[in-house]
Amino acid sequence: MSLKEKSIGEYKESTKSNNSITSTDFEYENDISFIDIDRTNGASSLMAYFNVVCVVAGTGILGLPVALKQGGWIGLFILFLSWTMSTYTASLLIRCLYANDKGRLSTYKEIATTAFGSIGGWVTFFFNTWILLGVPVLYMVLAGTNLNQLCVGTSAEIGKVPWIIISAVVVAIPFVLVKTMKEVAWLSAFSTITIFVVVVIVLVMCAIDKPNQIDIHHDAVIWDMFPIALSTISFSFGGNVVYPHVEAAMKKPKDWNKVVAAGLGTCVALYYIIAVCGYLVYGDQVENPVYNSIPDGAPKIITIIVITLNVLATAPLLMTSFSLDVEEMFDISVERHGKIKEFLLRSVLRLVTTAVVAVVACVVPHFSELMSLIGAFANCTLIFLFPVILYLKLTGIRNKSLIELAWCFLVCLMGIVGLVFGTIEAIKELIAAFSS
């Protein structure tokens, strides 16, 4: 990636004015020696917004009614807390990219390496990789299962594994051909539209089906399941794994706080719609995903089709973020190798990545339960813990107000609770899966 010298004074001025709790602690005051990435052909802030919504909303939205079933209506408050805290840490993470007085850092791993050395960097890279590749694996399994289900009774009912392979081939095409998050943004826009369609269908079908639901029970709070619900809800804001690359693709990085606030605000609005209507109508009988609770028929089939399209459009976005990290590590760039050799090296890397994702999706037993276990670590650490810890390490603690430090403590506490109880629940699921 080509570099150019650029002042980031304008960027940091904007981070101070956009949000009182996200004012930056480091200044460069028109320092022309600071090296930023080349943003000449950067994407618009609207495309960055679509990237954020696409990664964060995802299929996790369909499990939120079950989170309320687990913990009761108090889950709506936890949803609000998770939204505000994840918006805050998304701002912190990007500000950490500029905490180096020499130039913009490139990846989550590089931030952690700067703060805690190579061990911290590789620990972060492991968690990052698990999410960036593990989630596409689950998406391939979901897509293959859905496609085979839609073809039941026809000649196209060829089995889940062949459909997983076909799904991987479909995903590989944009993954190999596009290079940056800017070029994959159109997939994000499409994926965002599919999520809106699913929300509308589920909302309408819940309204239609409500008179048919009797003996439905709701709880204000279920204390013994409350921590599990907290863990489930907090996982629904896991976009930090791609934020450094989304911001890197922006032409106007000073708009980042506005973009992430708008993106996560859109996500939480959709979350509330699905969570409230699903739990209100089906109560303690609601299923995960919620569309399994709505009556059989054309709307349910359309929902399954749209969700399948959503995962096929979202997977390349996550895999591209992983590939950009690896390409940065091995300096696979046009400047070093030339256009043709760079394209060949990048294509081989991405094809191998796709093959690994497809093979794991086809052969690894109980991968979903294993993903939940590592995901409990990865999501909570990458969303809530690491951004705060890295921010305080890189910018100092004594220069922070007591209010900001108290807020940082609450964010970390949220991450720790989600991590502990999410891990306990995931271990139970994994034990049950191997015992059955």
Tab-separated table of C-alpha atoms in Angstrom:
chain	number	residue	atom	x	y	z
A	1	MET	CA	0.000	0.000	0.000
A	2	SER	CA	1.488	3.338	-0.995
A	3	LEU	CA	2.190	5.899	1.715
A	4	LYS	CA	2.119	9.637	1.715
A	5	GLU	CA	2.837	12.320	4.243
A	6	LYS	CA	-0.301	13.949	5.489
A	7	SER	CA	-1.501	16.133	8.325
A	8	ILE	CA	-4.111	14.522	10.571
A	9	GLY	CA	-4.862	17.629	12.609
A	10	GLU	CA	-8.281	17.869	10.932
A	11	TYR	CA	-9.045	14.269	11.821
A	12	LYS	CA	-8.280	14.692	15.498
A	13	GLU	CA	-10.162	17.943	15.748
A	14	SER	CA	-13.230	16.079	14.528
A	15	THR	CA	-12.763	13.275	17.060
A	16	LYS	CA	-12.805	15.865	19.809
A	17	SER	CA	-15.969	17.546	18.621
A	18	ASN	CA	-18.026	14.495	17.699
A	19	ASN	CA	-18.390	13.002	21.158
A	20	SER	CA	-17.426	14.263	24.570
A	21	ILE	CA	-16.360	10.832	25.828
A	22	THR	CA	-14.177	10.224	22.789
A	23	SER	CA	-11.952	13.280	22.821
A	24	THR	CA	-8.466	12.335	21.821
A	25	ASP	CA	-5.425	12.654	24.031
A	26	PHE	CA	-2.791	12.850	21.352
A	27	GLU	CA	-2.125	15.731	18.984
A	28	TYR	CA	-0.030	16.187	15.882
A	29	GLU	CA	-0.907	19.794	15.085
A	30	ASN	CA	-0.314	19.764	11.351
A	31	ASP	CA	2.779	17.586	11.665
A	32	ILE	CA	3.722	16.933	8.036
A	33	SER	CA	6.136	14.184	9.094
A	34	PHE	CA	3.244	11.978	10.181
A	35	ILE	CA	2.718	9.216	7.615
A	36	ASP	CA	-0.853	8.268	6.785
A	37	ILE	CA	-2.069	5.854	4.129
A	38	ASP	CA	-2.910	7.088	0.643
A	39	ARG	CA	-6.602	8.027	0.631
A	40	THR	CA	-6.698	9.515	-2.866
A	41	ASN	CA	-9.124	6.848	-4.094
A	42	GLY	CA	-10.833	6.280	-0.771
A	43	ALA	CA	-14.475	5.275	-0.436
A	44	SER	CA	-17.249	7.574	0.679
A	45	SER	CA	-18.475	7.692	4.263
A	46	LEU	CA	-21.743	6.142	3.067
A	47	MET	CA	-19.910	3.046	1.854
A	48	ALA	CA	-18.102	2.839	5.209
A	49	TYR	CA	-21.505	3.009	6.902
A	50	PHE	CA	-22.708	0.039	4.853
A	51	ASN	CA	-19.554	-1.892	5.821
A	52	VAL	CA	-20.251	-1.295	9.518
A	53	VAL	CA	-23.920	-2.299	9.323
A	54	CYS	CA	-23.133	-5.356	7.203
A	55	VAL	CA	-20.530	-6.768	9.597
A	56	VAL	CA	-22.316	-5.956	12.848
A	57	ALA	CA	-25.955	-6.771	12.030
A	58	GLY	CA	-25.420	-10.148	10.354
A	59	THR	CA	-27.417	-13.233	11.257
A	60	GLY	CA	-26.903	-12.659	15.001
A	61	ILE	CA	-29.884	-10.332	14.912
A	62	LEU	CA	-32.190	-13.340	14.553
A	63	GLY	CA	-31.144	-14.758	17.929
A	64	LEU	CA	-31.943	-11.698	20.025
A	65	PRO	CA	-35.522	-12.713	20.899
A	66	VAL	CA	-34.032	-15.844	22.487
A	67	ALA	CA	-31.694	-13.591	24.489
A	68	LEU	CA	-34.802	-11.938	25.962
A	69	LYS	CA	-36.264	-15.396	26.546
A	70	GLN	CA	-33.130	-16.250	28.524
A	71	GLY	CA	-32.905	-13.101	30.624
A	72	GLY	CA	-36.297	-11.386	30.403
A	73	TRP	CA	-37.224	-7.860	29.335
A	74	ILE	CA	-34.193	-6.462	31.175
A	75	GLY	CA	-32.246	-7.636	28.150
A	76	LEU	CA	-33.407	-4.460	26.389
A	77	PHE	CA	-31.375	-2.439	28.899
A	78	ILE	CA	-28.354	-4.679	28.324
A	79	LEU	CA	-28.809	-4.143	24.595
A	80	PHE	CA	-28.657	-0.393	25.168
A	81	LEU	CA	-25.500	-0.711	27.276
A	82	SER	CA	-23.809	-2.931	24.690
A	83	TRP	CA	-24.631	-0.409	21.968
A	84	THR	CA	-23.217	2.610	23.820
A	85	MET	CA	-20.124	0.732	24.958
A	86	SER	CA	-19.345	-0.764	21.549
A	87	THR	CA	-19.736	2.668	19.930
A	88	TYR	CA	-17.246	4.043	22.434
A	89	THR	CA	-14.686	1.249	21.934
A	90	ALA	CA	-15.019	1.533	18.137
A	91	SER	CA	-13.900	5.146	18.471
A	92	LEU	CA	-11.075	4.203	20.847
A	93	LEU	CA	-9.766	1.500	18.532
A	94	ILE	CA	-9.435	3.863	15.582
A	95	ARG	CA	-7.823	6.535	17.730
A	96	CYS	CA	-5.243	3.961	18.794
A	97	LEU	CA	-4.207	3.723	15.126
A	98	TYR	CA	-2.961	7.309	15.432
A	99	ALA	CA	-1.295	6.965	18.843
A	100	ASN	CA	2.102	6.425	17.199
A	101	ASP	CA	3.857	9.752	16.583
A	102	LYS	CA	5.552	8.385	13.437
A	103	GLY	CA	2.622	7.182	11.347
A	104	ARG	CA	-0.771	5.514	11.258
A	105	LEU	CA	-0.762	1.918	12.444
A	106	SER	CA	-2.399	-0.527	10.046
A	107	THR	CA	-4.048	-3.364	11.954
A	108	TYR	CA	-5.441	-4.427	15.314
A	109	LYS	CA	-2.360	-6.637	15.680
A	110	GLU	CA	-0.026	-3.713	15.070
A	111	ILE	CA	-1.776	-1.662	17.759
A	112	ALA	CA	-1.372	-4.493	20.270
A	113	THR	CA	2.265	-5.006	19.254
A	114	THR	CA	2.989	-1.316	19.799
A	115	ALA	CA	1.367	-1.442	23.224
A	116	PHE	CA	2.488	-4.829	24.564
A	117	GLY	CA	5.132	-6.180	22.233
A	118	SER	CA	5.050	-9.185	19.939
A	119	ILE	CA	3.241	-11.462	22.412
A	120	GLY	CA	0.346	-9.012	22.702
A	121	GLY	CA	0.278	-8.670	18.928
A	122	TRP	CA	0.104	-12.402	18.255
A	123	VAL	CA	-2.561	-12.972	20.938
A	124	THR	CA	-4.695	-10.294	19.303
A	125	PHE	CA	-4.038	-11.746	15.853
A	126	PHE	CA	-5.210	-15.182	17.031
A	127	PHE	CA	-8.523	-13.838	18.336
A	128	ASN	CA	-8.938	-11.660	15.262
A	129	THR	CA	-8.292	-14.579	12.917
A	130	TRP	CA	-10.705	-16.847	14.751
A	131	ILE	CA	-13.523	-14.369	14.183
A	132	LEU	CA	-12.548	-13.328	10.646
A	133	LEU	CA	-12.331	-16.938	9.428
A	134	GLY	CA	-14.510	-18.739	11.969
A	135	VAL	CA	-17.609	-16.704	11.209
A	136	PRO	CA	-17.323	-17.339	7.426
A	137	VAL	CA	-17.054	-21.060	8.227
A	138	LEU	CA	-20.356	-20.881	10.095
A	139	TYR	CA	-21.811	-18.829	7.240
A	140	MET	CA	-20.821	-21.520	4.740
A	141	VAL	CA	-22.482	-24.179	6.916
A	142	LEU	CA	-25.635	-22.060	7.197
A	143	ALA	CA	-25.706	-21.311	3.460
A	144	GLY	CA	-25.190	-24.980	2.537
A	145	THR	CA	-27.871	-26.132	4.969
A	146	ASN	CA	-30.365	-23.513	3.796
A	147	LEU	CA	-29.796	-24.210	0.105
A	148	ASN	CA	-30.214	-27.942	0.569
A	149	GLN	CA	-33.361	-27.330	2.633
A	150	LEU	CA	-34.818	-25.123	-0.103
A	151	CYS	CA	-34.167	-27.861	-2.674
A	152	VAL	CA	-35.799	-30.703	-0.731
A	153	GLY	CA	-37.747	-32.966	-3.065
A	154	THR	CA	-35.989	-31.756	-6.219
A	155	SER	CA	-32.984	-32.921	-8.215
A	156	ALA	CA	-30.997	-30.117	-6.596
A	157	GLU	CA	-31.185	-31.814	-3.196
A	158	ILE	CA	-27.563	-32.929	-3.409
A	159	GLY	CA	-26.664	-32.729	0.278
A	160	LYS	CA	-25.252	-30.124	2.622
A	161	VAL	CA	-21.561	-30.676	1.826
A	162	PRO	CA	-21.841	-30.130	-1.969
A	163	TRP	CA	-23.856	-26.972	-1.334
A	164	ILE	CA	-21.176	-25.752	1.109
A	165	ILE	CA	-18.559	-26.216	-1.614
A	166	ILE	CA	-20.738	-24.362	-4.132
A	167	SER	CA	-21.251	-21.546	-1.589
A	168	ALA	CA	-17.481	-21.294	-1.068
A	169	VAL	CA	-16.933	-20.995	-4.831
A	170	VAL	CA	-19.515	-18.201	-4.998
A	171	VAL	CA	-17.817	-16.368	-2.121
A	172	ALA	CA	-14.354	-16.847	-3.665
A	173	ILE	CA	-15.220	-14.860	-6.803
A	174	PRO	CA	-15.583	-11.409	-5.184
A	175	PHE	CA	-13.027	-12.296	-2.506
A	176	VAL	CA	-10.289	-12.867	-5.094
A	177	LEU	CA	-11.261	-10.140	-7.539
A	178	VAL	CA	-11.638	-7.240	-5.095
A	179	LYS	CA	-8.619	-5.922	-3.261
A	180	THR	CA	-9.695	-3.529	-0.497
A	181	MET	CA	-12.656	-2.792	1.753
A	182	LYS	CA	-13.598	0.039	-0.599
A	183	GLU	CA	-14.039	-2.357	-3.513
A	184	VAL	CA	-16.096	-4.808	-1.456
A	185	ALA	CA	-18.412	-2.081	-0.133
A	186	TRP	CA	-21.083	-2.820	-2.748
A	187	LEU	CA	-21.485	-6.249	-1.162
A	188	SER	CA	-21.994	-4.525	2.177
A	189	ALA	CA	-24.729	-2.340	0.695
A	190	PHE	CA	-26.475	-5.418	-0.704
A	191	SER	CA	-26.108	-7.288	2.589
A	192	THR	CA	-27.550	-4.329	4.504
A	193	ILE	CA	-30.602	-4.304	2.240
A	194	THR	CA	-31.173	-8.025	2.858
A	195	ILE	CA	-31.134	-7.457	6.634
A	196	PHE	CA	-33.778	-4.739	6.262
A	197	VAL	CA	-35.915	-7.121	4.188
A	198	VAL	CA	-35.649	-9.852	6.844
A	199	VAL	CA	-36.592	-7.426	9.624
A	200	VAL	CA	-39.673	-6.255	7.713
A	201	ILE	CA	-40.824	-9.816	6.962
A	202	VAL	CA	-40.364	-10.980	10.559
A	203	LEU	CA	-42.116	-7.860	11.905
A	204	VAL	CA	-45.130	-8.299	9.613
A	205	MET	CA	-45.415	-12.041	10.232
A	206	CYS	CA	-45.189	-11.568	14.011
A	207	ALA	CA	-48.032	-9.034	13.845
A	208	ILE	CA	-50.147	-11.423	11.757
A	209	ASP	CA	-49.411	-14.432	13.977
A	210	LYS	CA	-49.907	-12.722	17.348
A	211	PRO	CA	-53.639	-13.603	17.683
A	212	ASN	CA	-52.715	-17.286	17.248
A	213	GLN	CA	-50.312	-17.311	20.187
A	214	ILE	CA	-51.904	-18.277	23.507
A	215	ASP	CA	-50.466	-19.202	26.890
A	216	ILE	CA	-47.321	-17.206	26.084
A	217	HIS	CA	-45.239	-16.273	29.113
A	218	HIS	CA	-42.909	-13.286	29.548
A	219	ASP	CA	-40.484	-12.436	32.356
A	220	ALA	CA	-39.208	-9.077	33.518
A	221	VAL	CA	-35.905	-10.610	34.591
A	222	ILE	CA	-34.591	-14.154	35.023
A	223	TRP	CA	-31.661	-13.693	37.373
A	224	ASP	CA	-30.075	-17.129	37.011
A	225	MET	CA	-30.013	-16.787	33.186
A	226	PHE	CA	-29.299	-13.068	33.152
A	227	PRO	CA	-25.491	-13.387	32.679
A	228	ILE	CA	-26.000	-15.734	29.713
A	229	ALA	CA	-28.388	-13.267	28.113
A	230	LEU	CA	-25.840	-10.502	28.698
A	231	SER	CA	-23.173	-12.589	26.981
A	232	THR	CA	-25.459	-13.348	24.022
A	233	ILE	CA	-26.453	-9.718	23.532
A	234	SER	CA	-22.922	-8.344	23.893
A	235	PHE	CA	-21.771	-10.612	21.063
A	236	SER	CA	-24.105	-8.782	18.671
A	237	PHE	CA	-21.754	-5.813	18.225
A	238	GLY	CA	-18.615	-7.567	16.996
A	239	GLY	CA	-17.365	-5.253	14.268
A	240	ASN	CA	-14.015	-4.284	15.782
A	241	VAL	CA	-12.246	-7.003	13.801
A	242	VAL	CA	-12.731	-5.055	10.556
A	243	TYR	CA	-12.914	-1.425	11.726
A	244	PRO	CA	-9.219	-0.603	11.061
A	245	HIS	CA	-9.621	-1.652	7.417
A	246	VAL	CA	-12.990	0.082	7.048
A	247	GLU	CA	-11.468	3.343	8.284
A	248	ALA	CA	-8.419	2.815	6.073
A	249	ALA	CA	-10.694	2.678	3.019
A	250	MET	CA	-12.381	5.999	3.852
A	251	LYS	CA	-11.568	9.120	1.897
A	252	LYS	CA	-12.509	11.270	4.910
A	253	PRO	CA	-11.301	9.533	8.087
A	254	LYS	CA	-12.459	12.527	10.135
A	255	ASP	CA	-16.000	11.184	9.581
A	256	TRP	CA	-15.265	7.912	11.377
A	257	ASN	CA	-17.062	8.751	14.633
A	258	LYS	CA	-20.165	9.807	12.690
A	259	VAL	CA	-20.019	6.710	10.492
A	260	VAL	CA	-19.692	4.210	13.332
A	261	ALA	CA	-22.330	5.996	15.428
A	262	ALA	CA	-24.764	5.932	12.498
A	263	GLY	CA	-23.929	2.321	11.633
A	264	LEU	CA	-24.271	0.956	15.161
A	265	GLY	CA	-27.328	3.163	15.709
A	266	THR	CA	-28.979	1.536	12.697
A	267	CYS	CA	-28.032	-1.911	13.992
A	268	VAL	CA	-29.453	-1.330	17.459
A	269	ALA	CA	-32.707	-0.001	15.974
A	270	LEU	CA	-33.067	-3.208	13.947
A	271	TYR	CA	-32.103	-5.234	17.027
A	272	TYR	CA	-34.858	-3.649	19.106
A	273	ILE	CA	-37.467	-4.294	16.411
A	274	ILE	CA	-36.597	-7.978	16.097
A	275	ALA	CA	-36.038	-8.566	19.832
A	276	VAL	CA	-39.252	-6.888	20.965
A	277	CYS	CA	-41.609	-8.261	18.312
A	278	GLY	CA	-40.171	-11.790	18.529
A	279	TYR	CA	-40.302	-12.037	22.319
A	280	LEU	CA	-43.602	-10.146	22.620
A	281	VAL	CA	-45.417	-12.481	20.233
A	282	TYR	CA	-43.775	-15.850	20.988
A	283	GLY	CA	-42.479	-15.293	24.538
A	284	ASP	CA	-40.917	-18.368	26.113
A	285	GLN	CA	-41.727	-20.361	22.942
A	286	VAL	CA	-39.548	-18.280	20.611
A	287	GLU	CA	-36.908	-20.161	18.609
A	288	ASN	CA	-33.445	-19.299	17.324
A	289	PRO	CA	-33.373	-18.089	14.578
A	290	VAL	CA	-36.651	-16.286	15.103
A	291	TYR	CA	-37.940	-17.021	11.600
A	292	ASN	CA	-38.364	-20.651	12.674
A	293	SER	CA	-41.188	-19.393	14.913
A	294	ILE	CA	-43.209	-17.760	12.139
A	295	PRO	CA	-45.757	-19.858	10.188
A	296	ASP	CA	-44.606	-21.951	7.240
A	297	GLY	CA	-45.246	-20.452	3.834
A	298	ALA	CA	-43.849	-18.063	1.250
A	299	PRO	CA	-42.656	-15.399	3.757
A	300	LYS	CA	-40.598	-17.965	5.665
A	301	ILE	CA	-39.085	-19.310	2.430
A	302	ILE	CA	-38.240	-15.773	1.288
A	303	THR	CA	-36.613	-15.086	4.656
A	304	ILE	CA	-34.414	-18.184	4.361
A	305	ILE	CA	-33.393	-17.193	0.821
A	306	VAL	CA	-32.594	-13.610	1.850
A	307	ILE	CA	-30.592	-14.730	4.891
A	308	THR	CA	-28.596	-17.076	2.640
A	309	LEU	CA	-27.836	-14.188	0.282
A	310	ASN	CA	-26.836	-12.107	3.298
A	311	VAL	CA	-24.250	-14.588	4.564
A	312	LEU	CA	-22.824	-15.085	1.065
A	313	ALA	CA	-22.390	-11.302	0.768
A	314	THR	CA	-20.980	-10.819	4.278
A	315	ALA	CA	-18.390	-13.622	4.256
A	316	PRO	CA	-16.107	-11.929	1.647
A	317	LEU	CA	-16.032	-8.790	3.797
A	318	LEU	CA	-14.656	-10.644	6.835
A	319	MET	CA	-12.262	-12.726	4.749
A	320	THR	CA	-10.981	-9.620	2.971
A	321	SER	CA	-10.127	-8.059	6.331
A	322	PHE	CA	-8.146	-11.183	7.260
A	323	SER	CA	-6.376	-11.204	3.902
A	324	LEU	CA	-5.414	-7.535	4.233
A	325	ASP	CA	-3.832	-8.307	7.623
A	326	VAL	CA	-1.779	-11.153	6.156
A	327	GLU	CA	-0.815	-9.164	3.055
A	328	GLU	CA	0.385	-6.373	5.342
A	329	MET	CA	2.476	-8.845	7.377
A	330	PHE	CA	4.166	-10.313	4.284
A	331	ASP	CA	4.358	-7.013	2.393
A	332	ILE	CA	2.404	-8.295	-0.598
A	333	SER	CA	2.143	-4.982	-2.432
A	334	VAL	CA	2.361	-3.535	-5.927
A	335	GLU	CA	5.350	-1.416	-4.898
A	336	ARG	CA	7.363	-4.483	-3.967
A	337	HIS	CA	6.205	-7.078	-6.520
A	338	GLY	CA	4.616	-5.185	-9.396
A	339	LYS	CA	0.967	-5.438	-10.468
A	340	ILE	CA	1.016	-8.896	-12.022
A	341	LYS	CA	3.041	-10.703	-9.370
A	342	GLU	CA	1.149	-8.924	-6.592
A	343	PHE	CA	-2.167	-10.028	-8.088
A	344	LEU	CA	-0.975	-13.630	-8.405
A	345	LEU	CA	0.338	-13.768	-4.842
A	346	ARG	CA	-2.819	-12.169	-3.484
A	347	SER	CA	-5.026	-14.519	-5.506
A	348	VAL	CA	-3.178	-17.628	-4.301
A	349	LEU	CA	-3.411	-16.449	-0.677
A	350	ARG	CA	-7.139	-15.799	-0.978
A	351	LEU	CA	-7.891	-19.043	-2.790
A	352	VAL	CA	-6.044	-20.971	-0.086
A	353	THR	CA	-8.002	-19.055	2.557
A	354	THR	CA	-11.287	-19.934	0.857
A	355	ALA	CA	-10.269	-23.585	0.597
A	356	VAL	CA	-9.438	-23.723	4.321
A	357	VAL	CA	-12.804	-22.171	5.208
A	358	ALA	CA	-14.643	-24.661	2.959
A	359	VAL	CA	-12.772	-27.713	4.284
A	360	VAL	CA	-13.373	-26.755	7.919
A	361	ALA	CA	-17.064	-26.125	7.173
A	362	CYS	CA	-17.358	-29.588	5.613
A	363	VAL	CA	-15.393	-31.818	7.979
A	364	VAL	CA	-14.829	-30.378	11.470
A	365	PRO	CA	-17.320	-31.900	13.962
A	366	HIS	CA	-19.152	-29.634	16.400
A	367	PHE	CA	-17.512	-26.562	14.934
A	368	SER	CA	-20.445	-24.373	15.963
A	369	GLU	CA	-19.959	-25.259	19.645
A	370	LEU	CA	-16.180	-24.810	19.365
A	371	MET	CA	-16.741	-21.448	17.700
A	372	SER	CA	-18.966	-20.423	20.607
A	373	LEU	CA	-16.200	-21.287	23.065
A	374	ILE	CA	-13.455	-19.291	21.373
A	375	GLY	CA	-15.974	-16.665	20.357
A	376	ALA	CA	-16.738	-16.018	24.013
A	377	PHE	CA	-13.077	-15.102	24.448
A	378	ALA	CA	-12.601	-13.377	21.122
A	379	ASN	CA	-15.737	-11.249	20.967
A	380	CYS	CA	-15.657	-9.949	24.514
A	381	THR	CA	-11.923	-9.237	24.452
A	382	LEU	CA	-11.880	-7.625	21.003
A	383	ILE	CA	-15.061	-5.578	21.532
A	384	PHE	CA	-14.864	-4.446	25.156
A	385	LEU	CA	-11.533	-5.277	26.830
A	386	PHE	CA	-8.701	-4.799	24.326
A	387	PRO	CA	-9.717	-1.374	22.916
A	388	VAL	CA	-9.895	0.150	26.418
A	389	ILE	CA	-6.688	-1.504	27.634
A	390	LEU	CA	-4.760	-0.546	24.487
A	391	TYR	CA	-6.084	3.003	24.588
A	392	LEU	CA	-5.034	3.533	28.206
A	393	LYS	CA	-1.648	1.897	27.590
A	394	LEU	CA	-0.870	4.022	24.532
A	395	THR	CA	-2.228	7.354	25.737
A	396	GLY	CA	-1.785	7.166	29.505
A	397	ILE	CA	-4.099	6.968	32.508
A	398	ARG	CA	-3.275	10.019	34.605
A	399	ASN	CA	-4.374	12.422	31.875
A	400	LYS	CA	-7.911	10.980	31.923
A	401	SER	CA	-10.794	12.324	33.988
A	402	LEU	CA	-12.347	10.223	36.733
A	403	ILE	CA	-15.577	10.054	34.731
A	404	GLU	CA	-13.806	8.598	31.701
A	405	LEU	CA	-11.873	6.113	33.829
A	406	ALA	CA	-15.089	5.034	35.559
A	407	TRP	CA	-16.717	4.499	32.156
A	408	CYS	CA	-13.698	2.497	30.985
A	409	PHE	CA	-14.026	0.339	34.106
A	410	LEU	CA	-17.704	-0.366	33.349
A	411	VAL	CA	-16.872	-1.278	29.751
A	412	CYS	CA	-14.205	-3.726	30.921
A	413	LEU	CA	-16.580	-5.159	33.529
A	414	MET	CA	-19.138	-5.781	30.789
A	415	GLY	CA	-16.506	-7.613	28.775
A	416	ILE	CA	-15.357	-9.723	31.716
A	417	VAL	CA	-18.898	-10.793	32.660
A	418	GLY	CA	-19.681	-11.711	29.061
A	419	LEU	CA	-16.391	-13.559	28.720
A	420	VAL	CA	-16.777	-15.614	31.925
A	421	PHE	CA	-20.408	-16.629	31.523
A	422	GLY	CA	-20.190	-16.984	27.754
A	423	THR	CA	-17.275	-19.354	28.219
A	424	ILE	CA	-19.121	-21.407	30.846
A	425	GLU	CA	-22.169	-21.781	28.603
A	426	ALA	CA	-20.028	-22.633	25.550
A	427	ILE	CA	-18.165	-25.334	27.497
A	428	LYS	CA	-21.495	-26.875	28.517
A	429	GLU	CA	-22.622	-26.902	24.863
A	430	LEU	CA	-19.346	-28.463	23.737
A	431	ILE	CA	-19.518	-31.207	26.404
A	432	ALA	CA	-23.122	-31.970	25.461
A	433	ALA	CA	-22.221	-32.127	21.755
A	434	PHE	CA	-19.408	-34.635	22.290
A	435	SER	CA	-21.505	-36.690	24.726
A	436	SER	CA	-24.475	-37.073	22.378
